[in-house]
C-alpha atoms as one frame of an Amber mdcrd trajectory, in Angstrom:
protein
 -10.725  12.889   6.564 -13.367  11.548   4.168 -13.994  11.998   0.457 -15.447
   9.985  -2.389 -13.447  11.365  -5.315 -10.813  14.018  -5.998 -10.718  14.492
  -9.752  -8.883  16.721 -12.192  -5.917  19.125 -12.211  -6.268  21.749  -9.517
  -8.501  19.538  -7.364  -6.676  19.338  -4.024  -7.459  18.365  -0.443  -4.920
  19.352   2.208  -5.300  18.341   5.864  -2.874  19.448   8.576  -5.034  18.557
  11.570  -2.679  16.813  14.001  -5.548  15.363  16.033  -7.603  13.726  13.274
  -5.695  13.896  10.043  -6.074  10.258   8.967  -7.594   9.336   5.631  -9.862
   6.395   6.486 -11.689   4.064   4.096 -13.871   1.574   5.986 -13.900   0.956
   9.730 -13.639  -1.836  12.275 -17.425  -1.758  12.797 -19.212  -4.950  11.804
 -20.511  -4.714   8.271 -18.184  -1.946   7.102 -17.667  -2.959   3.468 -17.597
  -1.731  -0.119 -16.471   1.792   0.699 -14.305   3.380  -1.995 -12.333   6.569
  -2.584 -10.556   7.636  -5.777  -7.892  10.209  -6.611  -7.680  10.580 -10.389
  -6.938  12.714 -13.439  -4.410  14.864 -11.594  -6.257  15.197  -8.278  -4.112
  15.556  -5.149  -4.547  14.765  -1.457  -2.058  15.847   1.220  -2.109  14.535
   4.805   0.272  16.885   6.608  -0.421  16.346  10.317   1.336  14.059  12.788
  -1.575  11.598  12.595  -1.979  11.902   8.857  -1.936   8.188   8.076  -3.975
   6.275   5.516  -6.179   3.524   6.999  -7.976   1.033   4.741  -9.808  -1.543
   6.841 -13.093  -3.303   7.485 -14.892  -6.342   6.167 -14.243  -6.407   2.449
 -14.279  -4.213  -0.620 -12.907  -1.084   1.057 -10.595   0.305  -1.603  -8.484
   3.399  -2.245  -7.521   4.009  -5.882  -4.928   6.551  -6.999  -4.862   6.628
 -10.786  -3.649   8.641 -13.774  -0.600  10.783 -14.377   0.007  13.590 -11.850
  -2.503  12.170  -9.361  -0.925  12.103  -5.903  -1.542  10.978  -2.339   1.015
  12.119   0.246   1.223  11.248   3.939   3.950  13.641   5.054   4.502  12.220
   8.539   2.788   8.820   8.702   2.468   5.459   6.989  -0.300   3.371   5.440
  -2.251   0.487   6.964  -4.263  -1.836   4.739  -5.994  -4.306   7.023  -9.159
  -6.063   8.001 -10.228  -8.656   5.461 -10.325  -8.208   1.695  -9.399  -4.526
   1.365  -6.927  -2.858  -0.956  -4.874  -0.050  -2.457  -4.449   0.550  -6.192
  -1.775   2.877  -7.613  -2.255   2.895 -11.383  -1.480   4.548 -14.722   1.324
   6.877 -13.665  -0.094   7.961 -10.284   1.928   8.257  -7.070   1.240   7.372
  -3.424   3.800   8.447  -0.817   3.905   7.701   2.910   6.548   8.740   5.409
   6.094   5.970   7.952   6.187   2.219   8.511   3.339   0.554   6.621   1.374
  -2.685   6.712  -0.621  -4.837   4.315  -2.418  -7.388   6.509  -1.717  -7.352
  10.240  -2.471  -9.852  13.000  -5.188 -12.289  11.891  -6.017 -10.129   8.851
  -6.562 -11.796   5.490  -6.625 -11.230   1.734  -5.629  -7.573   1.713  -3.567
  -6.167  -1.135  -1.605  -3.318  -2.657  -1.200  -3.222  -6.447   1.149  -0.812
  -8.225   0.759  -1.121 -11.992   1.593   0.829 -15.131   4.535   2.887 -16.327
   5.579   5.635 -13.888   3.173   4.460 -11.180   4.969   4.611  -7.836   4.365
   3.658  -4.211   7.060   5.355  -2.135   7.399   4.684   1.588  10.290   7.151
   1.851  12.737   4.605   3.247  10.309   3.172   5.812   9.533  -0.507   6.321
   6.656  -2.615   4.995   5.114  -5.714   6.568   2.949  -8.009   4.459   1.024
 -10.407   6.697   2.133 -11.223  10.221   0.918 -13.454  13.060  -2.025 -15.467
  11.663  -2.227 -13.132   8.655  -3.138 -15.120   5.545  -3.272 -14.342   1.823
  -2.085 -10.728   1.906  -0.101  -9.433  -1.064   1.908  -6.629  -2.617   2.241
  -6.685  -6.404   4.309  -4.354  -8.569   3.734  -4.900 -12.282   3.948  -3.593
 -15.835   6.426  -0.780 -15.240   5.344   0.187 -11.731   7.824   1.096  -8.994
   7.962   0.511  -5.247  10.447   2.190  -2.888  10.782   1.289   0.791  12.990
   0.218   3.641  13.017  -3.373   4.877  10.214  -5.658   3.714   8.899  -8.583
   5.779   6.518 -11.091   4.189   4.678 -13.555   6.440   6.263 -12.915   9.809
   5.018 -14.729  12.904   3.268 -17.996  13.800   0.377 -18.803  11.517   1.355
 -16.250   8.862   0.899 -18.056   5.562   0.361 -17.606   1.832   1.391 -13.971
   1.888   3.010 -12.743  -1.328   5.467 -10.159  -2.604   5.297 -10.129  -6.415
   7.359  -7.981  -8.773   6.720  -8.537 -12.466   7.076  -6.616 -15.686   4.524
  -7.513 -18.341   5.497  -5.394 -21.320   7.559  -2.985 -19.188  10.220  -3.635
 -16.564   9.096  -2.957 -13.003  11.510  -1.421 -10.519  11.840  -1.916  -6.773
  14.287  -0.503  -4.236  14.129  -1.936  -0.709  16.669  -0.059   1.398  16.878
  -2.877   3.909  16.597  -6.630   4.258  13.788  -8.514   2.505  12.592 -11.358
   4.748  10.136 -13.980   3.510   8.576 -16.295   6.098  10.225 -15.207   9.324
   9.489 -16.324  12.906   7.286 -19.299  12.198   5.518 -18.190   9.021   5.003
 -20.732   6.235   4.135 -20.898   2.530   4.938 -17.227   2.021   6.469 -16.302
  -1.331   8.429 -13.717  -3.286   8.283 -13.805  -7.091  10.393 -11.681  -9.447
   9.895 -11.689 -13.234  11.241  -9.134 -15.753  12.020  -6.679 -12.983  14.894
  -4.897 -11.242  15.150  -5.198  -7.447  17.749  -3.524  -5.264  17.909  -4.513
  -1.576  20.346  -4.955   1.294  19.810  -8.712   1.338  17.266 -11.517   1.160
  16.315 -14.084   3.799  13.879 -16.913   3.016
């Protein structure tokens, strides 16, 4: 599924194609960069099929932005993958992104990918599923929740595997308290990873435990 922008109340895309329901920004082809898609001002996108994941990948600058109150992205049966090198997800200004599946920011040998959730009532909800931020040889990947944003998930692993380094999980409230619920263990730097970090400032975090 491809689109450039879904804008305004009543603007909706719904895809229930089980065979090819993924929302994809960028590709693994050499030179795939600077592709963007935006859901804003109350626009809504629903991925309803079994393969209805969100894939953000490629070689830099491939970005999905969900912004403004009542704007919504929903993957009903699948997670989100933000990979490649230098690609990202923004959830801003009261928007919501929901994914019912295990999700990843920066996989094997993938670098400098990010997810940013910022602004009051902005929410990234993985519906109890796990999140991995950087694993084997993944470097510089990050998840940041700030300024009143919220993030809900299952277990979170930051920098897992040999060579995984400088991956970050940041929760900070600048002007408004950010809120995070991880319904599982938060692990920072597991299985040979190094220099991975978790930072919490002016925020509320609920989890089943923390291992560093």
